[in-house]
PDB file of C-alpha atoms in Angstrom:
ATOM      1  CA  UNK Z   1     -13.000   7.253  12.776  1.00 30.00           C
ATOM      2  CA  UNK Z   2     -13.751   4.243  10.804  1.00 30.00           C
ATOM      3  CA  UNK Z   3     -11.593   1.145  11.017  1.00 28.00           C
ATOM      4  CA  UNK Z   4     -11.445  -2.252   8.764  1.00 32.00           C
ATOM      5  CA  UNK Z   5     -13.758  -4.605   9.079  1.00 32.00           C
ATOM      6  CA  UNK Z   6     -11.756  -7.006  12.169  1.00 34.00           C
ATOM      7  CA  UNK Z   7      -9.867  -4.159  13.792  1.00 31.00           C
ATOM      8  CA  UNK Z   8      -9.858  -2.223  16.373  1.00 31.00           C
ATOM      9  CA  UNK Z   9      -9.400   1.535  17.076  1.00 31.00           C
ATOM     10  CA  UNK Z  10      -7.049   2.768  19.775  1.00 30.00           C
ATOM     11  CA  UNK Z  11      -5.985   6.703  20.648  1.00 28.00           C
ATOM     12  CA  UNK Z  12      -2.449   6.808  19.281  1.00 28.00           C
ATOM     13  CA  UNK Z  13      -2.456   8.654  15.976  1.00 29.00           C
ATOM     14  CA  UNK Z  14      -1.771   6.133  13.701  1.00 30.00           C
ATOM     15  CA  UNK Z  15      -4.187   2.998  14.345  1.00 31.00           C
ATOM     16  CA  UNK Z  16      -2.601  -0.322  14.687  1.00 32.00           C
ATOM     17  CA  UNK Z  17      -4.581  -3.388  15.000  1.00 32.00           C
ATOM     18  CA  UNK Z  18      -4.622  -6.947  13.606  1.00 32.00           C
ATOM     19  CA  UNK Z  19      -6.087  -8.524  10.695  1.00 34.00           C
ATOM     20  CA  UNK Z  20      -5.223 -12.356   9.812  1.00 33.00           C
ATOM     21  CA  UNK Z  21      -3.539 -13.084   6.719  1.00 35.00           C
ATOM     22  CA  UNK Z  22      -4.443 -15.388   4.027  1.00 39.00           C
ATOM     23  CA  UNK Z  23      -2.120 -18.454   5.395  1.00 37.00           C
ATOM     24  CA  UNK Z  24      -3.662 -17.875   9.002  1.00 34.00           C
ATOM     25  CA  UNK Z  25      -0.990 -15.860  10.013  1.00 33.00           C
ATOM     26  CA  UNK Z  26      -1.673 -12.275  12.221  1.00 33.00           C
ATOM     27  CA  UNK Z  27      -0.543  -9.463  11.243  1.00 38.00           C
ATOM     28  CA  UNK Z  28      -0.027  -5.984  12.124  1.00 38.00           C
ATOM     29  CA  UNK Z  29      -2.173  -3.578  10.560  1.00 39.00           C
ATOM     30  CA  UNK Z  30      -3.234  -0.126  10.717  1.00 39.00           C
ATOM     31  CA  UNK Z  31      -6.249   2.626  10.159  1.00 40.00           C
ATOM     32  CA  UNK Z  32      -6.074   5.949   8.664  1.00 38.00           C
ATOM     33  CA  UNK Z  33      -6.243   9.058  10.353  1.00 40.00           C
ATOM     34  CA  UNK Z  34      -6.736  12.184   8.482  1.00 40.00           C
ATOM     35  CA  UNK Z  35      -3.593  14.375   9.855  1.00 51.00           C
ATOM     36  CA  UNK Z  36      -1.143  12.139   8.871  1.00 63.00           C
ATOM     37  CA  UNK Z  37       1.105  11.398   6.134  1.00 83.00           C
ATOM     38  CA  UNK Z  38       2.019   8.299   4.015  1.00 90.00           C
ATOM     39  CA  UNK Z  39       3.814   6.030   6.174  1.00 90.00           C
ATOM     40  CA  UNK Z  40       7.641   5.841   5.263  1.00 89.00           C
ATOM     41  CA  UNK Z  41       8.899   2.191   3.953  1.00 90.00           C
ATOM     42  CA  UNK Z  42      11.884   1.696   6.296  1.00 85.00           C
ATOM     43  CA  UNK Z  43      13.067  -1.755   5.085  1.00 86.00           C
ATOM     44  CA  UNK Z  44      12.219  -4.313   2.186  1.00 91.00           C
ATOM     45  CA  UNK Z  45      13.272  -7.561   1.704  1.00 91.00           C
ATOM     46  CA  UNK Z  46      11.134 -10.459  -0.349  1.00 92.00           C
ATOM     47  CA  UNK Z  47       7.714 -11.096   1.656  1.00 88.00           C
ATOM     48  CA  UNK Z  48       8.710  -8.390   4.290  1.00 86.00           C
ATOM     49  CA  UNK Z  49       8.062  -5.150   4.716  1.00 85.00           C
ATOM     50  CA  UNK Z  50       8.823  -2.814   7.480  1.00 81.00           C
ATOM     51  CA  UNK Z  51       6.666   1.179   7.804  1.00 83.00           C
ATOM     52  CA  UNK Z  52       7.161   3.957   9.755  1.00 73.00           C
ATOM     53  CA  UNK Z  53       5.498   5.523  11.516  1.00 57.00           C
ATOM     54  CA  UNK Z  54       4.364   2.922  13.480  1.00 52.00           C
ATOM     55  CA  UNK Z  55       6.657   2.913  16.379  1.00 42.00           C
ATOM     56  CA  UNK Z  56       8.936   0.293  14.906  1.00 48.00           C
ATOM     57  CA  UNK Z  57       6.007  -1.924  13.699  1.00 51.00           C
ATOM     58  CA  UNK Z  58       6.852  -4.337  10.990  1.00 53.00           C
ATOM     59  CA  UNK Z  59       4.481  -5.425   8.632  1.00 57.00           C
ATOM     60  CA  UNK Z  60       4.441  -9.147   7.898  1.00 52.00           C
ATOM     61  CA  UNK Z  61       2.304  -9.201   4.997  1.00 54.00           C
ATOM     62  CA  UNK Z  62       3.574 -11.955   3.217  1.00 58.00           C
ATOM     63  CA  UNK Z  63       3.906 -10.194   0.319  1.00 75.00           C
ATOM     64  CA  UNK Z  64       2.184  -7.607  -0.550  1.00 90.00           C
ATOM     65  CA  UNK Z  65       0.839  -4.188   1.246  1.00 93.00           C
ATOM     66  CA  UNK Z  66      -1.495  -1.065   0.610  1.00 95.00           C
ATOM     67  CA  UNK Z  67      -0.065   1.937   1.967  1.00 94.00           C
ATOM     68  CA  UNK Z  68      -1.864   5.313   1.767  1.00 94.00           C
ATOM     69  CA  UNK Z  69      -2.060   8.881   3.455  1.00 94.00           C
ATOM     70  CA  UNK Z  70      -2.445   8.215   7.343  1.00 88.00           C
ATOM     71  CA  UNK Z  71      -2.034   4.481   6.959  1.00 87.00           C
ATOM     72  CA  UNK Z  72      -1.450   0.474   5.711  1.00 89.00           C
ATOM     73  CA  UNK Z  73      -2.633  -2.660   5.542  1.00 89.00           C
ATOM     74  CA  UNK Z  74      -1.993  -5.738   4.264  1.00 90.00           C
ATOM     75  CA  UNK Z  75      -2.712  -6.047   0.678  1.00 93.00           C
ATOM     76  CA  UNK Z  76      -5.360  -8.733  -0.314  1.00 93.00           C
ATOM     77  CA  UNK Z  77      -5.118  -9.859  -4.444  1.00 95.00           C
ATOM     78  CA  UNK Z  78      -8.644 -11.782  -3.410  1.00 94.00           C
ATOM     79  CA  UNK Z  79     -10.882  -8.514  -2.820  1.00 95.00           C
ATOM     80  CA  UNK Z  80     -10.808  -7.565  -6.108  1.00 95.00           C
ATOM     81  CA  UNK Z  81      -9.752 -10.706  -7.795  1.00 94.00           C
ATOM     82  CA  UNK Z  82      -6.168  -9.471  -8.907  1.00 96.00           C
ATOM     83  CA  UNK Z  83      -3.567 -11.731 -10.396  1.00 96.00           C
ATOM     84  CA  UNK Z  84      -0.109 -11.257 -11.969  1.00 96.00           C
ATOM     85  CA  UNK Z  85      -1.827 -10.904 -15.444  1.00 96.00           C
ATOM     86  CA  UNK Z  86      -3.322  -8.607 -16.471  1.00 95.00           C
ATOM     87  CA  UNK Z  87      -1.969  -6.996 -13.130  1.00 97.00           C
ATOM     88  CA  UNK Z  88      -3.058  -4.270 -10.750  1.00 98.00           C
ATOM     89  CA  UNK Z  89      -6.656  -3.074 -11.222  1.00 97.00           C
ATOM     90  CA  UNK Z  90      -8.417   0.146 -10.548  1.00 97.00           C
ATOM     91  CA  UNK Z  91     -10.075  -1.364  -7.998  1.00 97.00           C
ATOM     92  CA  UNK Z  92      -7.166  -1.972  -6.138  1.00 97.00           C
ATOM     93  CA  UNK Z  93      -6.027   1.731  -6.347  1.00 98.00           C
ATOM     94  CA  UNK Z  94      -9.718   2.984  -4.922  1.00 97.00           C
ATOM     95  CA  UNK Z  95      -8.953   2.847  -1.444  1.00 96.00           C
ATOM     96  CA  UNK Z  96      -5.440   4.955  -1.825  1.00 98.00           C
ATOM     97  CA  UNK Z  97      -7.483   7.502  -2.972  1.00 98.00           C
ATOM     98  CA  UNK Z  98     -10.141   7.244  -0.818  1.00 97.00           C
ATOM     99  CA  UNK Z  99      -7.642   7.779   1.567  1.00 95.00           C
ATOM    100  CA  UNK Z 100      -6.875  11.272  -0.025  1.00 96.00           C
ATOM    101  CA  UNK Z 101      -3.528   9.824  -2.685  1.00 97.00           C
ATOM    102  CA  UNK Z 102      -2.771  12.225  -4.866  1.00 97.00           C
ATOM    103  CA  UNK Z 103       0.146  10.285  -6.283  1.00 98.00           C
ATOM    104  CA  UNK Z 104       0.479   6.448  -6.720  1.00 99.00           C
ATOM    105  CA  UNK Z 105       3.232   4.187  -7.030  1.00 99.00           C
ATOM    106  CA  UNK Z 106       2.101   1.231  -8.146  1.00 98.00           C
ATOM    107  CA  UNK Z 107       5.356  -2.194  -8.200  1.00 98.00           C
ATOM    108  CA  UNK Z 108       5.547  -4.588 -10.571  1.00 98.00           C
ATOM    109  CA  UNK Z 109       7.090  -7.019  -8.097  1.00 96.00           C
ATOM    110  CA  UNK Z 110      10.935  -7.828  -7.202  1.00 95.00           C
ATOM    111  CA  UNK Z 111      11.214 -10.100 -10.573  1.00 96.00           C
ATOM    112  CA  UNK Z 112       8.662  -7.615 -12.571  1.00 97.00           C
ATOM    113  CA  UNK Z 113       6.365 -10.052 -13.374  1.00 97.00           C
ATOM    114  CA  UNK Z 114       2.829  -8.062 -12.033  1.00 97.00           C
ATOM    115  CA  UNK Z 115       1.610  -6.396 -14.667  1.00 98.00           C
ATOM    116  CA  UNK Z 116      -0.922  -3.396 -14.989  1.00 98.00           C
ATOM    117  CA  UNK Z 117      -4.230  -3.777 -15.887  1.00 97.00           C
ATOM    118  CA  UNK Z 118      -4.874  -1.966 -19.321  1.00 96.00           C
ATOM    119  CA  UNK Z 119      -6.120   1.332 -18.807  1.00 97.00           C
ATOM    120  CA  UNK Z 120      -5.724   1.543 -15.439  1.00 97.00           C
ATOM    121  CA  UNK Z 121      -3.101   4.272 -15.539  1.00 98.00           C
ATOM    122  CA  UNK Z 122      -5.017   6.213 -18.157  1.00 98.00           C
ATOM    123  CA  UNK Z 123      -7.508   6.411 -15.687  1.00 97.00           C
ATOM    124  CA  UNK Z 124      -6.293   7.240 -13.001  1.00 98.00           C
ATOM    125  CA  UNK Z 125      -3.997  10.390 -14.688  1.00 98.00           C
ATOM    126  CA  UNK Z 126      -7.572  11.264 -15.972  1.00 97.00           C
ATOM    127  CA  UNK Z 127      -8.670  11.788 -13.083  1.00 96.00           C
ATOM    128  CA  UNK Z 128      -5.494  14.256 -11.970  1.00 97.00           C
ATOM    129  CA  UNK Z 129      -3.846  11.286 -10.087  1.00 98.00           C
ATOM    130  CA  UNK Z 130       0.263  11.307 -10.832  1.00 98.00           C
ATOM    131  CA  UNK Z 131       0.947   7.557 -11.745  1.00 98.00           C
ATOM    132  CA  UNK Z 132       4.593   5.892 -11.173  1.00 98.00           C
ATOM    133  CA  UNK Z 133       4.832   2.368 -11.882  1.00 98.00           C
ATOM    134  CA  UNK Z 134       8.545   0.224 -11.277  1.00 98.00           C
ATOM    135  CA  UNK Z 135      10.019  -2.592  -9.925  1.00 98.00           C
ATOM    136  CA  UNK Z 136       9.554  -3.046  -6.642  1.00 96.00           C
ATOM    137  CA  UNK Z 137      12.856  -1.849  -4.871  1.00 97.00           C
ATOM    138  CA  UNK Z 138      12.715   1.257  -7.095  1.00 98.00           C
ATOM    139  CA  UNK Z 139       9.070   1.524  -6.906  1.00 98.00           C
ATOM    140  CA  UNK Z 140       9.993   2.295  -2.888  1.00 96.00           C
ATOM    141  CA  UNK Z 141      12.431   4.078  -3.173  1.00 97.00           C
ATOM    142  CA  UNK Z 142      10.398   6.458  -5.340  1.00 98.00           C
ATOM    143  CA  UNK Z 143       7.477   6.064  -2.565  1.00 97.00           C
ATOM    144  CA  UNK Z 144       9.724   7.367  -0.196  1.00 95.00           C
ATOM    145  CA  UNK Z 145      11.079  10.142  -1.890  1.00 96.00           C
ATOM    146  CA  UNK Z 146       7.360  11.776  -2.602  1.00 97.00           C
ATOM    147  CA  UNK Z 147       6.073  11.467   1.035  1.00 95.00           C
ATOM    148  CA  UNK Z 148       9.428  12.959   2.095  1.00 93.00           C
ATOM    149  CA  UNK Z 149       8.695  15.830  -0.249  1.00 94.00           C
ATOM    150  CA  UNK Z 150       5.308  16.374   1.314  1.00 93.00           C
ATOM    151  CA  UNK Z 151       3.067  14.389  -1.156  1.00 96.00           C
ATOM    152  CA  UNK Z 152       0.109  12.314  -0.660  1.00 96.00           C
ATOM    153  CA  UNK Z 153       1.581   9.385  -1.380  1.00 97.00           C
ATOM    154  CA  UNK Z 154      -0.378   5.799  -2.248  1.00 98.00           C
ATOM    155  CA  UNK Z 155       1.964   2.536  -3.012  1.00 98.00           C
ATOM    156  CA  UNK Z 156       1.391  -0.843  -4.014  1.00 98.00           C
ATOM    157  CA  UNK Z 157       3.783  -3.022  -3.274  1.00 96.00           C
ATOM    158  CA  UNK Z 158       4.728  -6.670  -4.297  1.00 96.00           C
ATOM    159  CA  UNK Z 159       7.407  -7.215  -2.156  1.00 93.00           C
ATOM    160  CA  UNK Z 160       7.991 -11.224  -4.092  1.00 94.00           C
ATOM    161  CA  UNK Z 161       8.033 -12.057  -7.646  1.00 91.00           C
TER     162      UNK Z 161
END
């Protein structure tokens, strides 16, 4: 099994390790594996997010997180140079589906002010990818209705503005 670049893998089905955060902070992170699903979004409040299952691990991510079939991990704007306008880019939707996403929620943030790059969702239902885009407290509530329904489930979420 591969793991991000930083971590480290350990035998329990869902890999947790740690990966720092932009303001120095650790955080809790974990790897795919290919048997599970999307991990559930037990709590949200603004900069917090909470997953399961991850045997009650919360996920401090600031603000934002990357959540996919068998996994999460804190969600970096800086890898692929995202910014609240023009918004989400495909490359930030790559790894979901690398991760095997069949479906992707995508938030606009708590105050609906991340946009979505233009043509990104175009794209992506091009490609046979269902696309839901919302504001972030709806956005997860959606998330959590399509992995409970058996999907391979992919979220964004921008758990501030």
């Amino acid at each position: 099994m591969d793991t991000a670049p930083g971590t480290q893998a350990s035998n329990s089905p869902l890999t947790e390790a740690t990966a720092t955060a932009k303001d120095d902070t650790t955080v809790p992170t974990t790897t795919p594996t290919t048997s599970n699903p999307s991990p559930l979004i037990t709590s949200l409040s603004w900069g917090k997010i909470s997953i399961f299952p991850t045997h009650g691990l919360t996920l401090n991510t600031t603000k934002d997180i990357k959540l996919y079939p068998g996994g999460a991990r804190p969600w970096d704007w800086n890898e692929t140079g995202t910014r609240h306008k023009p918004g989400i880019q495909l490359a930030d939707v790559e790894e979901l589906l690398a991760h095997g996403a069949t479906v992707v929620v995508l938030s606009k943030g708590m105050q609906e002010r991340l946009e979505v790059a233009e043509g990104v969702v175009e794209r992506l239902e091009g490609r046979g990818v269902k696309v839901y885009v919302a504001e972030t407290k709806e956005a997860v509530r959606l998330y959590n209705e399509l992995v409970e329904g058996g999907n391979k489930v992919g979220g964004l979420v921008h758990s501030t503005c």
